[in-house]
Amino acid sequence: MGNAVNAGGDGASGGSAVLAMPSEPSNVDPIMTRSLSAWNIYYAVFDGLTRLEGDGSISPGLAESWTSNDTQDVWEFTIRDGVAFHDGTALEISDIVYTYEKILATDTSTNKVAIAMVDSVEAEGDNVVRFTLKNPFAAWLSQVATIGIVPEKSYEEKGDQFAEDPIGTGPFKFESWNHGVDYTVERYDDYWGEPAQLDKVTFKFVGAADARTTGVESGTLDTALIPASQVPVVESSNSATVIDAVSNKVALLGVNTTAGALQNLKLRQALPIAINREQIITELLDGYGTQTGQPVAKGVTGYIEDYPVPTYDRGAAKKLIEESGYDGEQISFQYASSGGDPTDPLVAQAIASDLEAVGLNIKLVGAEQESQSLTIANHQVAGLYLNFWSPSSMDGDVVVSQLLAGGPEDYARSPVTAKLYLDQQAASGDERIAVYQKIWEWNTENVSNISLWQIKNAFASSKSLKWTPPVDGIYRAYDYSQTNR
Amino acid sequence: MTSYLIRRIIQAILTLYIAVTVAFLLGRATGKPAALILTEGATPQQIHDLNEALGFNDPLAGQYVNYLVGLFRGDFGLSYRNPGRGAIEIILDRLPATMTLALTSFLIGLLLAVVAAVLIHITGSRTLRALFVWSGSLRQSLPDFFFGVVIVLIFSVALGWLPSLGYSGTASLVLPVATIATAQFVLYVRLLDSALSEQSTEDYVRTAYARGKGHAMVVATEMLPNAFLPVLTVAGLNLASLLGGTIIVEQVFAWPGVGGALIGAVSQRDFAVVQAGLLVVAFIFVVVNVLVDVLSAVIDPRVKLS
């Protein structure tokens, strides 16, 4: 493979950019921490064996090519020559083996869960790394993209201080991290691939959505994710523009199918058709959503083109509930009253009133986002809940595992989906997509959870900044350039 | 004075002890944090293991004793969301930003109020008093987040004079300081104005005039120091709460203060950081209060420290 182009000479355009992040990563150590906010920085400072591009496709990273056996549980990656870390030391195969083994040996690493299927990782000669997995895992190419490779020597020396002065092989090198304020990187001129275009990129942590909007309008920030409600404000501004981007995020209505009235299949089947998705998207999300009937978004592996969206039909839903013998038992509905998306409370109220309109007795229960996440992760939801899934690996595997194959959001624990999940891990290409279709069909029929809509993101961006918005909302700093600086 | 200080210090330690205990218990009451730390795809066993590794499966009493013993050794614990960073380090990291914002706003707010109150009394102008009190009240009636956004829209977005957010240099200080200082202004103007009015009928003022001092000099050098005492207590409390973090203003201006760090730690169940943060805030509160008491005694010998 090796599609990297060395644009030597004056390929780079120069300039700098300030990219806003809604939250500061708690840690920027690719061994220890796996988080949406940290990836913004990892994709600048580190490289994985593969690279997950902003459109969800996989391209070569530190590995220039790879092969797997038929059962997809042994993977071999051929590592490119001439890669150097930011401190000038050459990348060795042993650094890659070290990175993976270190993660597996660290209980407090949040990456450990993501690569728990690794049985062994070993060097084969000078330029091949071989992974033997405990089970077939078709999504392995996406998974390795999310693991940044660190230099063994430096990591061992710095220990838990590595994040304060990290060294990677990525297109940018670390400059400074002002905790609570920003994280700055500068272009790495000896990068193995196409060099980054900007000289300097600053990731600035700005929690308040209003501050992000005014920050871009005033030129303090170059780009920021903003709520759909602020799109008109930015559109009317002279200095900034709005960039719409499809995202990998899907809104879901989770269902505890093992509790109370929700155990009744007929009643559950009324839920998807009782919700007026179109009205909610238009009126509450300012159009920033697309109705869907499957839990992964377009661009994510496992997405089925033209998969049917439940048709809103209040009459039919009412009828199903009458037939179910529902006796008016109260059904709780949890949502994030704060700390989540600002529209969550409004969306939850709209869904609740749709469900009440077909005869259900809904009790809204609001909680702060992190508390709600904890309840969900601990498999403790009593009734319905509003939640979102955006698989950072851009692969449906994790979504199925969480929602339908034994994960914390799987209340049904069906052997059917558990089996299909394993089938999916062992399959590849079209065959794998066909298994996903079966999983979604099972879910549509059994209403284990309800897919609502795919979220569209809105970014405010200065007019001089050139970039393609990524579907996972994570910045690829190497993709940015300034046109008039 | 010495026995007073000793008593105050014992009181302070007791206050801090209660603060850390409450912080500890409230934190634990919100549940074990491992499920929040591990994100995608964690199994119940992995969640259990991490809670175990972090010590959250131990009996509560044991965790509490370990925590207190650690405190006595000066060990505030590690943040488990930020491996390798001490909890206290995370809070102390944010303290300079908070100090800069709080002290600057406090001093400017107070200074403006002193100037305004002195002007009112030197000129004896009712119009001036009405103007200051009215405009100050108007400002105070607007919530900080609203006022902050409005001045950002004017000075950053429309005029482009100042950065709208961030913590880098003097320019970034102007808008957040303006937000806090103007909100504090009217409070001190009212207090100083009524204290000055009270002082103006005192004997020593009449004596000063009799000695031939001019009106402006009497107001500034005789009445003002005496009028300052009631302001001092309120100002002390205000300063202490500003130093504890000004979460709204921090949000509006993406200011990296202690308040924001605390809120973040609470929602991430980063107990060690919450506990360290509350301890630091309580410590500041206690110290500022003792200082105010001592300062009052220094300014006015009639104040007895007992």
mmCIF file of C-alpha atoms in Angstrom, chain A residues 24-27 32-36 39 107-110 112-114 116 160-161 163-164 177 179-181 204-208 210-218 220-221 368-374 377-378 389-393 398 401-402 406-408 413, chain B residues 30-44 46-47 49-51 53-54 78-85 89-90 93-94 97 145 149 152-153 156-158 160 162-168 251-257 264 266-270:
data_model
loop_
_atom_site.group_PDB
_atom_site.id
_atom_site.type_symbol
_atom_site.label_atom_id
_atom_site.label_comp_id
_atom_site.label_asym_id
_atom_site.label_seq_id
_atom_site.Cartn_x
_atom_site.Cartn_y
_atom_site.Cartn_z
ATOM 1 C CA GLU A 24 -10.406 19.046 28.508
ATOM 2 C CA PRO A 25 -9.199 15.463 28.442
ATOM 3 C CA SER A 26 -8.411 14.347 31.967
ATOM 4 C CA ASN A 27 -5.210 12.814 30.672
ATOM 5 C CA MET A 32 -3.752 5.152 30.006
ATOM 6 C CA THR A 33 -6.665 7.045 28.607
ATOM 7 C CA ARG A 34 -9.204 6.503 25.901
ATOM 8 C CA SER A 35 -11.632 9.391 25.539
ATOM 9 C CA LEU A 36 -13.347 11.413 22.840
ATOM 10 C CA TRP A 39 -8.352 11.651 20.501
ATOM 11 C CA ASP A 107 -5.572 -2.366 35.095
ATOM 12 C CA THR A 108 -6.334 1.318 35.389
ATOM 13 C CA SER A 109 -5.898 1.909 31.661
ATOM 14 C CA THR A 110 -9.195 2.602 29.917
ATOM 15 C CA LYS A 112 -7.339 -2.213 28.285
ATOM 16 C CA VAL A 113 -11.032 -2.872 27.745
ATOM 17 C CA ALA A 114 -10.754 -1.887 24.088
ATOM 18 C CA ALA A 116 -8.961 -7.072 25.835
ATOM 19 C CA ASP A 160 3.153 8.683 34.776
ATOM 20 C CA GLN A 161 4.689 12.031 33.793
ATOM 21 C CA ALA A 163 1.563 12.981 29.362
ATOM 22 C CA GLU A 164 3.199 16.208 30.552
ATOM 23 C CA TRP A 177 -0.234 21.885 27.951
ATOM 24 C CA HIS A 179 -4.072 22.606 32.288
ATOM 25 C CA GLY A 180 -7.554 24.027 32.122
ATOM 26 C CA VAL A 181 -6.625 26.370 29.280
ATOM 27 C CA LYS A 204 -8.562 25.362 23.544
ATOM 28 C CA PHE A 205 -10.902 24.018 26.218
ATOM 29 C CA VAL A 206 -14.159 25.986 26.236
ATOM 30 C CA GLY A 207 -17.025 24.344 28.082
ATOM 31 C CA ALA A 208 -19.804 26.881 27.568
ATOM 32 C CA ASP A 210 -22.170 30.486 24.133
ATOM 33 C CA ALA A 211 -18.513 31.199 24.773
ATOM 34 C CA ARG A 212 -17.554 28.947 21.863
ATOM 35 C CA THR A 213 -19.895 30.778 19.534
ATOM 36 C CA THR A 214 -18.756 34.273 20.512
ATOM 37 C CA GLY A 215 -15.177 32.995 20.503
ATOM 38 C CA VAL A 216 -15.399 32.107 16.808
ATOM 39 C CA GLU A 217 -17.343 35.274 15.979
ATOM 40 C CA SER A 218 -14.696 37.436 17.624
ATOM 41 C CA THR A 220 -10.467 34.255 19.426
ATOM 42 C CA LEU A 221 -11.223 30.740 18.158
ATOM 43 C CA GLU A 368 -27.158 15.083 35.736
ATOM 44 C CA GLN A 369 -25.421 13.479 32.723
ATOM 45 C CA GLU A 370 -22.660 11.654 34.571
ATOM 46 C CA SER A 371 -25.096 10.188 37.111
ATOM 47 C CA GLN A 372 -27.274 9.004 34.270
ATOM 48 C CA SER A 373 -24.219 7.449 32.559
ATOM 49 C CA LEU A 374 -23.372 5.648 35.769
ATOM 50 C CA ALA A 377 -23.251 1.569 32.771
ATOM 51 C CA ASN A 378 -24.296 -0.306 35.884
ATOM 52 C CA TRP A 389 -24.007 6.182 20.783
ATOM 53 C CA SER A 390 -21.116 7.413 18.700
ATOM 54 C CA PRO A 391 -18.562 4.632 18.190
ATOM 55 C CA SER A 392 -15.159 6.304 17.994
ATOM 56 C CA SER A 393 -13.742 3.282 16.164
ATOM 57 C CA VAL A 398 -19.010 -1.874 20.110
ATOM 58 C CA SER A 401 -21.878 -5.435 22.143
ATOM 59 C CA GLN A 402 -23.249 -2.678 24.401
ATOM 60 C CA GLY A 406 -24.469 -8.733 26.835
ATOM 61 C CA GLY A 407 -23.302 -5.157 27.460
ATOM 62 C CA PRO A 408 -24.741 -2.892 30.148
ATOM 63 C CA ARG A 413 -29.785 -10.923 26.872
ATOM 64 C CA THR B 30 -22.814 9.207 44.768
ATOM 65 C CA GLY B 31 -21.524 5.752 43.886
ATOM 66 C CA LYS B 32 -18.367 4.012 42.754
ATOM 67 C CA PRO B 33 -16.627 5.672 39.855
ATOM 68 C CA ALA B 34 -15.100 2.833 37.792
ATOM 69 C CA ALA B 35 -18.075 2.480 35.441
ATOM 70 C CA LEU B 36 -17.633 6.135 34.527
ATOM 71 C CA ILE B 37 -13.901 5.853 33.994
ATOM 72 C CA LEU B 38 -14.118 2.830 31.754
ATOM 73 C CA THR B 39 -16.030 3.852 28.707
ATOM 74 C CA GLU B 40 -16.935 1.734 25.746
ATOM 75 C CA GLY B 41 -17.402 -1.968 26.199
ATOM 76 C CA ALA B 42 -16.445 -2.577 29.826
ATOM 77 C CA THR B 43 -17.845 -5.743 31.380
ATOM 78 C CA PRO B 44 -19.202 -5.787 34.951
ATOM 79 C CA GLN B 46 -13.754 -5.126 34.553
ATOM 80 C CA ILE B 47 -15.713 -2.432 36.383
ATOM 81 C CA ASP B 49 -11.744 -4.958 39.111
ATOM 82 C CA LEU B 50 -11.059 -1.266 38.630
ATOM 83 C CA ASN B 51 -13.120 -0.323 41.682
ATOM 84 C CA ALA B 53 -7.772 -1.545 42.263
ATOM 85 C CA LEU B 54 -8.774 1.990 43.273
ATOM 86 C CA LEU B 78 -3.999 10.935 43.390
ATOM 87 C CA SER B 79 -6.558 11.944 40.862
ATOM 88 C CA TYR B 80 -7.613 8.716 39.226
ATOM 89 C CA ARG B 81 -8.914 10.554 36.171
ATOM 90 C CA ASN B 82 -5.478 12.117 35.626
ATOM 91 C CA PRO B 83 -2.991 9.342 36.323
ATOM 92 C CA GLY B 84 0.244 10.731 37.676
ATOM 93 C CA ARG B 85 -1.205 13.984 38.955
ATOM 94 C CA GLU B 89 -1.579 19.646 42.362
ATOM 95 C CA ILE B 90 -4.618 19.885 40.069
ATOM 96 C CA ASP B 93 -2.516 24.559 39.330
ATOM 97 C CA ARG B 94 -5.770 26.477 39.010
ATOM 98 C CA ALA B 97 -5.853 32.008 37.637
ATOM 99 C CA PHE B 145 -23.601 35.358 32.745
ATOM 100 C CA VAL B 149 -22.071 37.738 27.300
ATOM 101 C CA VAL B 152 -18.292 40.052 24.978
ATOM 102 C CA LEU B 153 -20.726 40.792 22.153
ATOM 103 C CA SER B 156 -15.010 41.228 21.330
ATOM 104 C CA VAL B 157 -17.493 40.455 18.593
ATOM 105 C CA ALA B 158 -18.596 43.910 17.420
ATOM 106 C CA GLY B 160 -12.872 43.317 18.168
ATOM 107 C CA LEU B 162 -10.501 42.267 23.423
ATOM 108 C CA PRO B 163 -10.315 38.469 23.408
ATOM 109 C CA SER B 164 -13.662 36.869 24.229
ATOM 110 C CA LEU B 165 -12.186 34.107 26.359
ATOM 111 C CA GLY B 166 -9.055 32.469 27.658
ATOM 112 C CA TYR B 167 -6.351 33.170 30.185
ATOM 113 C CA SER B 168 -3.406 34.744 28.431
ATOM 114 C CA GLN B 251 -17.784 29.417 32.349
ATOM 115 C CA VAL B 252 -18.558 32.517 30.314
ATOM 116 C CA PHE B 253 -14.896 33.372 29.728
ATOM 117 C CA ALA B 254 -13.410 29.843 29.706
ATOM 118 C CA TRP B 255 -11.305 30.950 32.664
ATOM 119 C CA PRO B 256 -9.305 28.075 34.180
ATOM 120 C CA GLY B 257 -10.236 28.657 37.819
ATOM 121 C CA GLY B 264 -15.572 18.946 36.656
ATOM 122 C CA VAL B 266 -17.594 16.372 41.028
ATOM 123 C CA SER B 267 -19.271 15.213 37.851
ATOM 124 C CA GLN B 268 -16.424 12.818 37.043
ATOM 125 C CA ARG B 269 -16.521 11.405 40.605
ATOM 126 C CA ASP B 270 -12.857 12.312 40.978
#
